[in-house]
């Protein structure tokens, strides 16, 4: 049985790489929160009663036991829970048809015995596993050969690095993460981002047309400026401007006085050079290397944009950040926020990839939250929501084009930077 014969309707666009096996995994549909809460609260109480301890011991038992129970519950549930409503019939191939294992310590994973995704990618980075074909095609069928269960490696990373970093989000931490990551070399990013050097989702204008990466990124630049109703002479602030392409584009094509903020030194230099390349003088546009918390509050801005940077602000500081943005806006100003977040109907797979992204792709981006959470924070901070778009399919199309670029430049970049890069 194929997707076409499994009563599942899938997209068939020329604009994207259409999924062959859009399988659903276990997640919140089968997760029993109140069962977990009952165990976390009940076990310490049982121990107090059983050993006849004083009740004042309860809070001291609750935290360590609660963490152990929480971790154990997720480890068990992610391994044994079944998908809630999966209509996709997978190929049913042997694991060896997808990956080639070269290390004897991984010999247990063979045939139909799936390998946990975290063990797979760490082993792949270490050269213990090879892919038997195109990476994208193999990952389209990932549910056929990999399991999305939490491992001790991910649990260790979650407890010892992700949680501490989420709770801190100091200026020093954010600066170290950004510079250690985004200052590795512009050539690394140009290898897949292409000449626009935009590290956010593009916008597909026609589902039946295969636009280039440059075309969909130009679509996005135009959409942002049009949605923001940018006018000549207005003050525009782009927080987390990356390599400065939106700043240069807005200043050149809409006449705004545009300022971009980034912590990346390389991005700052690149962006200011890009502004010159666009024929815009430094009195009209500039990129400043600065923490967003240090942006001068006055004069206010008519338009503020923030494209996929707010995730790095973190859950802890998210509301404070939005209140800062609102204070920097003119009374009739507009704020454009583009954010990449997890879906509310989460699956264990989402958390597996979330931790992978935090470790290797977007360090410190713990505010990658569901849409409802983001909207709630915006409204609590005093914003009136004008419009909302979900652009997940557009992001899929963007990443597909990044992947095609990467394949063209893979050998050159891996020769210089290696297969594994980890801060």
mmCIF file of C-alpha atoms in Angstrom:
data_model
loop_
_atom_site.group_PDB
_atom_site.id
_atom_site.type_symbol
_atom_site.label_atom_id
_atom_site.label_comp_id
_atom_site.label_asym_id
_atom_site.label_seq_id
_atom_site.Cartn_x
_atom_site.Cartn_y
_atom_site.Cartn_z
ATOM 1 C CA UNK A 1 0.000 0.000 0.000
ATOM 2 C CA UNK A 2 1.282 3.468 -0.862
ATOM 3 C CA UNK A 3 0.253 6.909 0.318
ATOM 4 C CA UNK A 4 -1.959 7.169 -2.744
ATOM 5 C CA UNK A 5 -3.901 4.050 -1.744
ATOM 6 C CA UNK A 6 -4.123 4.656 1.988
ATOM 7 C CA UNK A 7 -7.043 7.150 1.878
ATOM 8 C CA UNK A 8 -4.706 9.983 2.853
ATOM 9 C CA UNK A 9 -4.815 13.219 0.897
ATOM 10 C CA UNK A 10 -1.398 14.819 0.521
ATOM 11 C CA UNK A 11 -0.159 17.957 -1.201
ATOM 12 C CA UNK A 12 0.987 17.695 -4.779
ATOM 13 C CA UNK A 13 2.654 21.056 -5.419
ATOM 14 C CA UNK A 14 5.411 21.816 -7.881
ATOM 15 C CA UNK A 15 6.703 24.423 -5.426
ATOM 16 C CA UNK A 16 7.798 21.997 -2.704
ATOM 17 C CA UNK A 17 9.241 18.550 -2.143
ATOM 18 C CA UNK A 18 5.965 16.743 -1.502
ATOM 19 C CA UNK A 19 6.130 14.284 1.421
ATOM 20 C CA UNK A 20 5.967 10.621 0.527
ATOM 21 C CA UNK A 21 5.158 9.359 4.013
ATOM 22 C CA UNK A 22 3.717 12.136 6.250
ATOM 23 C CA UNK A 23 3.444 9.799 9.219
ATOM 24 C CA UNK A 24 2.251 10.873 12.645
ATOM 25 C CA UNK A 25 3.941 9.680 15.831
ATOM 26 C CA UNK A 26 2.872 9.349 19.439
ATOM 27 C CA UNK A 27 2.510 12.535 21.444
ATOM 28 C CA UNK A 28 0.061 14.643 23.389
ATOM 29 C CA UNK A 29 -2.946 12.692 22.109
ATOM 30 C CA UNK A 30 -1.821 9.699 24.160
ATOM 31 C CA UNK A 31 0.093 11.546 26.892
ATOM 32 C CA UNK A 32 -1.582 11.424 30.314
ATOM 33 C CA UNK A 33 -0.572 14.604 32.132
ATOM 34 C CA UNK A 34 -2.690 14.016 35.227
ATOM 35 C CA UNK A 35 -1.311 10.491 35.587
ATOM 36 C CA UNK A 36 2.212 11.941 35.554
ATOM 37 C CA UNK A 37 1.267 14.697 38.009
ATOM 38 C CA UNK A 38 -0.344 12.188 40.335
ATOM 39 C CA UNK A 39 2.769 10.020 40.400
ATOM 40 C CA UNK A 40 5.082 13.029 40.931
ATOM 41 C CA UNK A 41 3.001 14.306 43.837
ATOM 42 C CA UNK A 42 2.060 10.905 45.222
ATOM 43 C CA UNK A 43 5.401 9.092 45.433
ATOM 44 C CA UNK A 44 7.042 11.543 47.889
ATOM 45 C CA UNK A 45 3.866 11.502 50.003
ATOM 46 C CA UNK A 46 3.833 7.680 50.006
ATOM 47 C CA UNK A 47 7.459 7.583 51.167
ATOM 48 C CA UNK A 48 6.724 10.029 53.974
ATOM 49 C CA UNK A 49 3.798 7.929 55.180
ATOM 50 C CA UNK A 50 5.616 4.619 54.751
ATOM 51 C CA UNK A 51 8.736 5.742 56.600
ATOM 52 C CA UNK A 52 6.779 7.953 59.041
ATOM 53 C CA UNK A 53 8.703 11.089 58.152
ATOM 54 C CA UNK A 54 7.708 14.652 58.976
ATOM 55 C CA UNK A 55 5.700 16.545 56.315
ATOM 56 C CA UNK A 56 8.361 19.247 56.168
ATOM 57 C CA UNK A 57 10.519 16.710 54.295
ATOM 58 C CA UNK A 58 7.979 16.671 51.426
ATOM 59 C CA UNK A 59 9.326 19.626 49.375
ATOM 60 C CA UNK A 60 12.868 18.263 49.674
ATOM 61 C CA UNK A 61 11.753 14.939 48.246
ATOM 62 C CA UNK A 62 9.464 16.440 45.621
ATOM 63 C CA UNK A 63 12.101 18.139 43.464
ATOM 64 C CA UNK A 64 14.668 15.328 43.028
ATOM 65 C CA UNK A 65 12.061 12.566 42.842
ATOM 66 C CA UNK A 66 9.885 14.682 40.572
ATOM 67 C CA UNK A 67 12.724 15.109 38.070
ATOM 68 C CA UNK A 68 13.500 11.391 38.129
ATOM 69 C CA UNK A 69 9.844 10.431 37.674
ATOM 70 C CA UNK A 70 9.374 13.041 34.927
ATOM 71 C CA UNK A 71 12.394 11.754 33.029
ATOM 72 C CA UNK A 72 11.401 8.122 33.488
ATOM 73 C CA UNK A 73 7.837 8.776 32.369
ATOM 74 C CA UNK A 74 8.966 10.485 29.176
ATOM 75 C CA UNK A 75 11.535 7.777 28.460
ATOM 76 C CA UNK A 76 8.899 5.087 28.809
ATOM 77 C CA UNK A 77 6.071 6.914 26.998
ATOM 78 C CA UNK A 78 8.196 7.960 24.036
ATOM 79 C CA UNK A 79 9.294 4.348 23.589
ATOM 80 C CA UNK A 80 6.034 2.467 24.027
ATOM 81 C CA UNK A 81 3.144 4.829 23.178
ATOM 82 C CA UNK A 82 1.454 4.155 19.848
ATOM 83 C CA UNK A 83 0.532 6.835 17.274
ATOM 84 C CA UNK A 84 -2.939 8.215 17.859
ATOM 85 C CA UNK A 85 -4.267 8.513 14.313
ATOM 86 C CA UNK A 86 -1.633 7.502 11.792
ATOM 87 C CA UNK A 87 -3.134 6.799 8.367
ATOM 88 C CA UNK A 88 0.175 6.365 6.553
ATOM 89 C CA UNK A 89 1.274 2.910 5.429
ATOM 90 C CA UNK A 90 5.069 2.835 5.598
ATOM 91 C CA UNK A 91 7.202 0.756 3.163
ATOM 92 C CA UNK A 92 8.110 -1.824 5.796
ATOM 93 C CA UNK A 93 11.705 -2.177 4.612
ATOM 94 C CA UNK A 94 14.628 -3.483 6.622
ATOM 95 C CA UNK A 95 16.812 -0.934 8.376
ATOM 96 C CA UNK A 96 19.778 -1.991 6.213
ATOM 97 C CA UNK A 97 17.996 -0.635 3.132
ATOM 98 C CA UNK A 98 18.180 2.872 4.626
ATOM 99 C CA UNK A 99 21.446 3.006 6.577
ATOM 100 C CA UNK A 100 24.708 1.099 6.765
ATOM 101 C CA UNK A 101 26.067 0.502 10.267
ATOM 102 C CA UNK A 102 29.863 0.250 10.498
ATOM 103 C CA UNK A 103 30.297 -0.024 14.272
ATOM 104 C CA UNK A 104 29.753 -3.306 16.126
ATOM 105 C CA UNK A 105 28.378 -1.487 19.193
ATOM 106 C CA UNK A 106 25.287 -0.694 17.099
ATOM 107 C CA UNK A 107 24.767 -4.262 15.882
ATOM 108 C CA UNK A 108 21.482 -4.565 17.803
ATOM 109 C CA UNK A 109 19.848 -2.250 15.290
ATOM 110 C CA UNK A 110 19.050 -4.346 12.251
ATOM 111 C CA UNK A 111 16.129 -5.730 10.308
ATOM 112 C CA UNK A 112 12.943 -4.200 11.712
ATOM 113 C CA UNK A 113 14.593 -3.187 14.992
ATOM 114 C CA UNK A 114 14.519 0.586 14.699
ATOM 115 C CA UNK A 115 17.357 2.802 15.869
ATOM 116 C CA UNK A 116 16.557 5.771 18.170
ATOM 117 C CA UNK A 117 16.993 8.970 16.191
ATOM 118 C CA UNK A 118 19.439 10.535 18.661
ATOM 119 C CA UNK A 119 21.701 7.493 18.543
ATOM 120 C CA UNK A 120 21.505 7.587 14.759
ATOM 121 C CA UNK A 121 22.551 11.191 14.211
ATOM 122 C CA UNK A 122 25.301 11.163 16.848
ATOM 123 C CA UNK A 123 26.667 7.938 15.333
ATOM 124 C CA UNK A 124 26.384 9.383 11.832
ATOM 125 C CA UNK A 125 28.387 12.443 12.866
ATOM 126 C CA UNK A 126 31.013 10.132 14.353
ATOM 127 C CA UNK A 127 31.316 8.183 11.097
ATOM 128 C CA UNK A 128 29.765 5.000 12.524
ATOM 129 C CA UNK A 129 26.828 5.055 10.103
ATOM 130 C CA UNK A 130 26.472 5.804 6.393
ATOM 131 C CA UNK A 131 23.312 6.590 4.445
ATOM 132 C CA UNK A 132 22.205 4.225 1.695
ATOM 133 C CA UNK A 133 21.032 6.874 -0.718
ATOM 134 C CA UNK A 134 19.815 10.462 -0.731
ATOM 135 C CA UNK A 135 19.441 11.899 2.776
ATOM 136 C CA UNK A 136 16.137 13.632 2.050
ATOM 137 C CA UNK A 137 14.533 10.504 0.598
ATOM 138 C CA UNK A 138 15.735 8.451 3.566
ATOM 139 C CA UNK A 139 14.408 10.935 6.090
ATOM 140 C CA UNK A 140 11.062 11.121 4.343
ATOM 141 C CA UNK A 141 10.682 7.483 5.413
ATOM 142 C CA UNK A 142 12.296 7.988 8.846
ATOM 143 C CA UNK A 143 9.380 6.421 10.737
ATOM 144 C CA UNK A 144 10.107 3.176 8.899
ATOM 145 C CA UNK A 145 13.623 2.785 10.317
ATOM 146 C CA UNK A 146 13.999 5.127 13.308
ATOM 147 C CA UNK A 147 12.212 5.473 16.637
ATOM 148 C CA UNK A 148 11.602 8.768 18.387
ATOM 149 C CA UNK A 149 12.241 7.723 21.933
ATOM 150 C CA UNK A 150 14.232 9.755 24.416
ATOM 151 C CA UNK A 151 17.714 8.450 25.154
ATOM 152 C CA UNK A 152 20.007 8.939 28.103
ATOM 153 C CA UNK A 153 22.186 11.180 25.935
ATOM 154 C CA UNK A 154 19.317 13.552 25.277
ATOM 155 C CA UNK A 155 18.176 13.398 28.878
ATOM 156 C CA UNK A 156 21.676 14.383 29.999
ATOM 157 C CA UNK A 157 21.782 17.270 27.520
ATOM 158 C CA UNK A 158 18.290 18.416 28.564
ATOM 159 C CA UNK A 159 19.089 18.437 32.291
ATOM 160 C CA UNK A 160 22.690 19.689 32.242
ATOM 161 C CA UNK A 161 22.655 22.185 29.377
ATOM 162 C CA UNK A 162 19.220 23.000 27.960
ATOM 163 C CA UNK A 163 17.512 23.743 31.295
ATOM 164 C CA UNK A 164 20.399 25.847 32.728
ATOM 165 C CA UNK A 165 20.673 27.864 29.513
ATOM 166 C CA UNK A 166 16.888 28.377 29.411
ATOM 167 C CA UNK A 167 16.897 29.654 32.992
ATOM 168 C CA UNK A 168 19.828 32.030 32.469
ATOM 169 C CA UNK A 169 19.776 33.777 29.060
ATOM 170 C CA UNK A 170 22.312 36.351 30.210
ATOM 171 C CA UNK A 171 23.878 38.784 27.768
ATOM 172 C CA UNK A 172 27.162 36.896 27.999
ATOM 173 C CA UNK A 173 25.507 33.555 27.284
ATOM 174 C CA UNK A 174 23.593 34.874 24.291
ATOM 175 C CA UNK A 175 26.677 36.626 22.924
ATOM 176 C CA UNK A 176 28.803 33.488 23.230
ATOM 177 C CA UNK A 177 26.151 31.357 21.540
ATOM 178 C CA UNK A 178 25.621 33.730 18.641
ATOM 179 C CA UNK A 179 29.274 34.474 17.958
ATOM 180 C CA UNK A 180 30.413 30.901 18.398
ATOM 181 C CA UNK A 181 27.704 29.816 15.966
ATOM 182 C CA UNK A 182 27.104 32.521 13.367
ATOM 183 C CA UNK A 183 30.683 33.818 13.205
ATOM 184 C CA UNK A 184 32.072 30.438 12.102
ATOM 185 C CA UNK A 185 32.391 31.755 8.539
ATOM 186 C CA UNK A 186 30.115 33.449 6.004
ATOM 187 C CA UNK A 187 31.131 30.896 3.386
ATOM 188 C CA UNK A 188 29.589 28.128 5.497
ATOM 189 C CA UNK A 189 26.176 29.806 5.417
ATOM 190 C CA UNK A 190 26.475 31.021 1.829
ATOM 191 C CA UNK A 191 26.895 27.376 0.820
ATOM 192 C CA UNK A 192 23.189 26.779 1.403
ATOM 193 C CA UNK A 193 21.589 30.223 1.891
ATOM 194 C CA UNK A 194 22.781 31.437 -1.491
ATOM 195 C CA UNK A 195 23.454 35.054 -2.484
ATOM 196 C CA UNK A 196 20.549 36.554 -0.475
ATOM 197 C CA UNK A 197 22.037 35.263 2.805
ATOM 198 C CA UNK A 198 18.639 35.080 4.478
ATOM 199 C CA UNK A 199 18.321 32.454 7.216
ATOM 200 C CA UNK A 200 14.524 32.557 7.527
ATOM 201 C CA UNK A 201 11.628 31.108 5.566
ATOM 202 C CA UNK A 202 10.899 32.409 2.094
ATOM 203 C CA UNK A 203 7.394 32.813 0.662
ATOM 204 C CA UNK A 204 6.057 30.771 -2.251
ATOM 205 C CA UNK A 205 3.905 32.887 -4.559
ATOM 206 C CA UNK A 206 2.507 30.087 -6.737
ATOM 207 C CA UNK A 207 1.942 26.487 -5.614
ATOM 208 C CA UNK A 208 2.259 25.284 -9.200
ATOM 209 C CA UNK A 209 5.545 27.043 -9.965
ATOM 210 C CA UNK A 210 9.013 25.978 -8.894
ATOM 211 C CA UNK A 211 10.520 29.339 -7.956
ATOM 212 C CA UNK A 212 14.190 29.632 -7.115
ATOM 213 C CA UNK A 213 15.432 30.252 -3.581
ATOM 214 C CA UNK A 214 16.224 33.831 -4.548
ATOM 215 C CA UNK A 215 12.700 34.343 -5.878
ATOM 216 C CA UNK A 216 10.947 33.077 -2.753
ATOM 217 C CA UNK A 217 13.240 35.142 -0.527
ATOM 218 C CA UNK A 218 12.534 38.226 -2.647
ATOM 219 C CA UNK A 219 8.825 37.419 -2.261
ATOM 220 C CA UNK A 220 9.307 37.422 1.508
ATOM 221 C CA UNK A 221 11.215 40.720 1.542
ATOM 222 C CA UNK A 222 8.482 42.375 -0.483
ATOM 223 C CA UNK A 223 5.724 40.848 1.640
ATOM 224 C CA UNK A 224 7.274 42.104 4.869
ATOM 225 C CA UNK A 225 7.700 45.636 3.574
ATOM 226 C CA UNK A 226 4.199 45.729 2.067
ATOM 227 C CA UNK A 227 2.562 44.303 5.189
ATOM 228 C CA UNK A 228 4.408 46.902 7.237
ATOM 229 C CA UNK A 229 3.249 49.664 4.860
ATOM 230 C CA UNK A 230 6.754 51.102 4.824
ATOM 231 C CA UNK A 231 7.045 54.693 3.642
ATOM 232 C CA UNK A 232 9.975 56.924 2.794
ATOM 233 C CA UNK A 233 11.449 58.680 5.808
ATOM 234 C CA UNK A 234 10.034 56.296 8.400
ATOM 235 C CA UNK A 235 12.344 54.811 11.017
ATOM 236 C CA UNK A 236 12.633 51.023 10.725
ATOM 237 C CA UNK A 237 14.324 48.686 13.198
ATOM 238 C CA UNK A 238 15.137 45.057 12.348
ATOM 239 C CA UNK A 239 15.969 43.103 15.522
ATOM 240 C CA UNK A 240 18.135 40.064 14.800
ATOM 241 C CA UNK A 241 18.872 41.236 11.271
ATOM 242 C CA UNK A 242 21.281 38.438 10.353
ATOM 243 C CA UNK A 243 23.348 39.456 7.337
ATOM 244 C CA UNK A 244 21.296 42.620 6.848
ATOM 245 C CA UNK A 245 19.485 41.867 3.593
ATOM 246 C CA UNK A 246 16.062 43.103 4.790
ATOM 247 C CA UNK A 247 17.617 46.346 6.068
ATOM 248 C CA UNK A 248 19.340 47.008 2.747
ATOM 249 C CA UNK A 249 16.246 46.031 0.734
ATOM 250 C CA UNK A 250 13.820 48.162 2.755
ATOM 251 C CA UNK A 251 16.059 51.212 2.658
ATOM 252 C CA UNK A 252 16.685 50.921 -1.087
ATOM 253 C CA UNK A 253 13.162 50.081 -2.257
ATOM 254 C CA UNK A 254 10.963 51.869 0.291
ATOM 255 C CA UNK A 255 13.118 54.790 1.407
ATOM 256 C CA UNK A 256 12.953 54.006 5.116
ATOM 257 C CA UNK A 257 15.731 54.894 7.518
ATOM 258 C CA UNK A 258 16.657 51.373 8.556
ATOM 259 C CA UNK A 259 18.728 50.010 11.442
ATOM 260 C CA UNK A 260 19.640 46.358 11.862
ATOM 261 C CA UNK A 261 20.740 44.805 15.154
ATOM 262 C CA UNK A 262 22.812 41.621 15.482
ATOM 263 C CA UNK A 263 25.316 40.120 17.908
ATOM 264 C CA UNK A 264 27.297 38.554 15.062
ATOM 265 C CA UNK A 265 30.518 40.367 14.170
ATOM 266 C CA UNK A 266 30.709 38.744 10.742
ATOM 267 C CA UNK A 267 27.070 39.560 10.085
ATOM 268 C CA UNK A 268 27.647 43.193 11.025
ATOM 269 C CA UNK A 269 30.523 43.585 8.577
ATOM 270 C CA UNK A 270 28.716 41.674 5.841
ATOM 271 C CA UNK A 271 25.499 43.643 6.321
ATOM 272 C CA UNK A 272 27.140 47.054 6.161
ATOM 273 C CA UNK A 273 28.937 46.000 2.995
ATOM 274 C CA UNK A 274 25.647 44.766 1.548
ATOM 275 C CA UNK A 275 24.047 48.152 2.246
ATOM 276 C CA UNK A 276 26.821 49.789 0.206
ATOM 277 C CA UNK A 277 26.349 47.227 -2.576
ATOM 278 C CA UNK A 278 22.664 48.180 -2.699
ATOM 279 C CA UNK A 279 23.665 51.803 -3.237
ATOM 280 C CA UNK A 280 22.326 52.999 0.125
ATOM 281 C CA UNK A 281 24.393 55.469 2.151
ATOM 282 C CA UNK A 282 25.214 54.976 5.811
ATOM 283 C CA UNK A 283 23.003 57.897 6.859
ATOM 284 C CA UNK A 284 19.970 55.936 5.670
ATOM 285 C CA UNK A 285 20.840 52.384 6.755
ATOM 286 C CA UNK A 286 23.305 50.647 9.031
ATOM 287 C CA UNK A 287 23.940 47.367 10.877
ATOM 288 C CA UNK A 288 24.920 47.660 14.542
ATOM 289 C CA UNK A 289 26.576 44.912 16.581
ATOM 290 C CA UNK A 290 24.571 45.094 19.798
ATOM 291 C CA UNK A 291 22.498 43.053 22.242
ATOM 292 C CA UNK A 292 18.792 43.729 21.735
ATOM 293 C CA UNK A 293 18.534 44.734 25.399
ATOM 294 C CA UNK A 294 20.877 47.662 24.756
ATOM 295 C CA UNK A 295 18.937 49.200 21.853
ATOM 296 C CA UNK A 296 18.275 52.900 22.616
ATOM 297 C CA UNK A 297 14.585 53.411 23.364
ATOM 298 C CA UNK A 298 14.420 56.832 21.722
ATOM 299 C CA UNK A 299 13.686 58.027 19.159
ATOM 300 C CA UNK A 300 10.799 55.635 18.624
ATOM 301 C CA UNK A 301 10.428 53.622 15.427
ATOM 302 C CA UNK A 302 7.529 53.611 13.008
ATOM 303 C CA UNK A 303 8.153 49.996 12.006
ATOM 304 C CA UNK A 304 9.905 47.158 13.834
ATOM 305 C CA UNK A 305 10.579 43.739 12.334
ATOM 306 C CA UNK A 306 11.882 40.601 14.013
ATOM 307 C CA UNK A 307 12.214 37.543 11.795
ATOM 308 C CA UNK A 308 13.041 34.316 13.622
ATOM 309 C CA UNK A 309 15.163 35.952 16.296
ATOM 310 C CA UNK A 310 12.619 36.124 19.144
ATOM 311 C CA UNK A 311 13.041 32.382 19.733
ATOM 312 C CA UNK A 312 16.553 33.193 20.996
ATOM 313 C CA UNK A 313 15.188 35.696 23.513
ATOM 314 C CA UNK A 314 13.957 32.709 25.483
ATOM 315 C CA UNK A 315 10.780 31.897 27.379
ATOM 316 C CA UNK A 316 12.075 33.626 30.499
ATOM 317 C CA UNK A 317 12.520 37.023 28.822
ATOM 318 C CA UNK A 318 9.920 36.821 26.063
ATOM 319 C CA UNK A 319 7.301 39.093 27.634
ATOM 320 C CA UNK A 320 9.950 41.603 28.707
ATOM 321 C CA UNK A 321 11.249 41.652 25.126
ATOM 322 C CA UNK A 322 7.768 42.306 23.690
ATOM 323 C CA UNK A 323 7.179 45.104 26.199
ATOM 324 C CA UNK A 324 10.500 46.624 25.115
ATOM 325 C CA UNK A 325 9.439 46.457 21.457
ATOM 326 C CA UNK A 326 6.086 48.069 22.233
ATOM 327 C CA UNK A 327 7.807 50.882 24.122
ATOM 328 C CA UNK A 328 10.117 51.544 21.150
ATOM 329 C CA UNK A 329 7.187 51.793 18.708
ATOM 330 C CA UNK A 330 5.354 54.956 17.793
ATOM 331 C CA UNK A 331 1.722 54.930 18.907
ATOM 332 C CA UNK A 332 0.578 54.061 15.391
ATOM 333 C CA UNK A 333 3.584 51.848 14.665
ATOM 334 C CA UNK A 334 3.574 48.293 13.343
ATOM 335 C CA UNK A 335 5.475 45.233 14.543
ATOM 336 C CA UNK A 336 6.169 42.248 12.249
ATOM 337 C CA UNK A 337 7.054 39.075 14.140
ATOM 338 C CA UNK A 338 8.035 35.875 12.337
ATOM 339 C CA UNK A 339 8.710 32.974 14.656
ATOM 340 C CA UNK A 340 9.401 29.263 14.240
ATOM 341 C CA UNK A 341 7.634 27.223 16.886
ATOM 342 C CA UNK A 342 6.457 23.779 17.870
ATOM 343 C CA UNK A 343 2.887 22.745 17.157
ATOM 344 C CA UNK A 344 0.419 22.542 20.018
ATOM 345 C CA UNK A 345 -0.518 18.986 19.061
ATOM 346 C CA UNK A 346 3.015 17.901 19.850
ATOM 347 C CA UNK A 347 4.659 14.589 19.172
ATOM 348 C CA UNK A 348 7.699 13.116 20.876
ATOM 349 C CA UNK A 349 9.458 13.562 17.559
ATOM 350 C CA UNK A 350 9.077 17.337 17.937
ATOM 351 C CA UNK A 351 11.064 17.281 21.183
ATOM 352 C CA UNK A 352 13.732 15.007 19.724
ATOM 353 C CA UNK A 353 14.295 17.462 16.881
ATOM 354 C CA UNK A 354 13.921 20.447 19.225
ATOM 355 C CA UNK A 355 16.835 19.256 21.336
ATOM 356 C CA UNK A 356 18.825 18.464 18.188
ATOM 357 C CA UNK A 357 18.219 22.006 16.916
ATOM 358 C CA UNK A 358 19.227 23.504 20.273
ATOM 359 C CA UNK A 359 22.470 21.553 20.252
ATOM 360 C CA UNK A 360 23.531 21.909 16.631
ATOM 361 C CA UNK A 361 21.443 24.464 14.712
ATOM 362 C CA UNK A 362 19.837 27.241 16.787
ATOM 363 C CA UNK A 363 21.433 27.363 20.251
ATOM 364 C CA UNK A 364 19.399 29.201 22.869
ATOM 365 C CA UNK A 365 16.157 29.225 20.862
ATOM 366 C CA UNK A 366 13.982 27.854 23.674
ATOM 367 C CA UNK A 367 11.063 30.206 22.913
ATOM 368 C CA UNK A 368 10.084 28.109 19.882
ATOM 369 C CA UNK A 369 6.576 27.771 21.267
ATOM 370 C CA UNK A 370 3.100 27.100 19.810
ATOM 371 C CA UNK A 371 1.243 29.901 18.032
ATOM 372 C CA UNK A 372 -1.339 30.296 20.794
ATOM 373 C CA UNK A 373 1.396 30.927 23.361
ATOM 374 C CA UNK A 374 3.018 33.581 21.159
ATOM 375 C CA UNK A 375 -0.278 35.377 20.513
ATOM 376 C CA UNK A 376 -1.097 35.331 24.236
ATOM 377 C CA UNK A 377 2.253 36.932 25.064
ATOM 378 C CA UNK A 378 1.754 39.591 22.375
ATOM 379 C CA UNK A 379 -1.682 40.524 23.680
ATOM 380 C CA UNK A 380 -0.544 40.520 27.303
ATOM 381 C CA UNK A 381 2.241 42.914 26.260
ATOM 382 C CA UNK A 382 -0.287 45.344 24.803
ATOM 383 C CA UNK A 383 -0.267 44.488 21.096
ATOM 384 C CA UNK A 384 -3.395 44.265 18.967
ATOM 385 C CA UNK A 385 -3.029 41.382 16.509
ATOM 386 C CA UNK A 386 -3.652 42.596 12.978
ATOM 387 C CA UNK A 387 -3.110 39.362 11.019
ATOM 388 C CA UNK A 388 -1.669 35.866 11.408
ATOM 389 C CA UNK A 389 -0.229 33.547 8.756
ATOM 390 C CA UNK A 390 1.079 30.023 9.205
ATOM 391 C CA UNK A 391 3.870 29.435 6.695
ATOM 392 C CA UNK A 392 5.028 25.918 7.515
ATOM 393 C CA UNK A 393 4.669 24.736 3.914
ATOM 394 C CA UNK A 394 6.691 27.741 2.730
ATOM 395 C CA UNK A 395 9.412 26.806 5.205
ATOM 396 C CA UNK A 396 9.416 23.271 3.843
ATOM 397 C CA UNK A 397 9.976 24.677 0.368
ATOM 398 C CA UNK A 398 12.757 26.938 1.656
ATOM 399 C CA UNK A 399 14.615 24.146 3.410
ATOM 400 C CA UNK A 400 14.317 21.978 0.314
ATOM 401 C CA UNK A 401 16.111 24.683 -1.688
ATOM 402 C CA UNK A 402 18.732 25.078 1.047
ATOM 403 C CA UNK A 403 19.294 21.328 0.842
ATOM 404 C CA UNK A 404 19.797 21.462 -2.918
ATOM 405 C CA UNK A 405 22.351 24.250 -2.483
ATOM 406 C CA UNK A 406 24.091 22.280 0.249
ATOM 407 C CA UNK A 407 24.483 19.219 -1.980
ATOM 408 C CA UNK A 408 26.249 21.361 -4.561
ATOM 409 C CA UNK A 409 28.745 22.698 -2.006
ATOM 410 C CA UNK A 410 28.900 19.850 0.512
ATOM 411 C CA UNK A 411 32.389 18.569 -0.279
ATOM 412 C CA UNK A 412 34.030 21.982 -0.135
ATOM 413 C CA UNK A 413 32.414 22.924 3.169
ATOM 414 C CA UNK A 414 32.895 19.590 4.968
ATOM 415 C CA UNK A 415 36.539 19.592 3.912
ATOM 416 C CA UNK A 416 36.979 22.939 5.666
ATOM 417 C CA UNK A 417 34.647 22.546 8.658
ATOM 418 C CA UNK A 418 34.302 18.794 9.113
ATOM 419 C CA UNK A 419 31.163 16.678 9.512
ATOM 420 C CA UNK A 420 30.503 17.578 13.127
ATOM 421 C CA UNK A 421 30.416 21.048 14.579
ATOM 422 C CA UNK A 422 29.362 21.470 18.204
ATOM 423 C CA UNK A 423 29.946 24.337 20.574
#
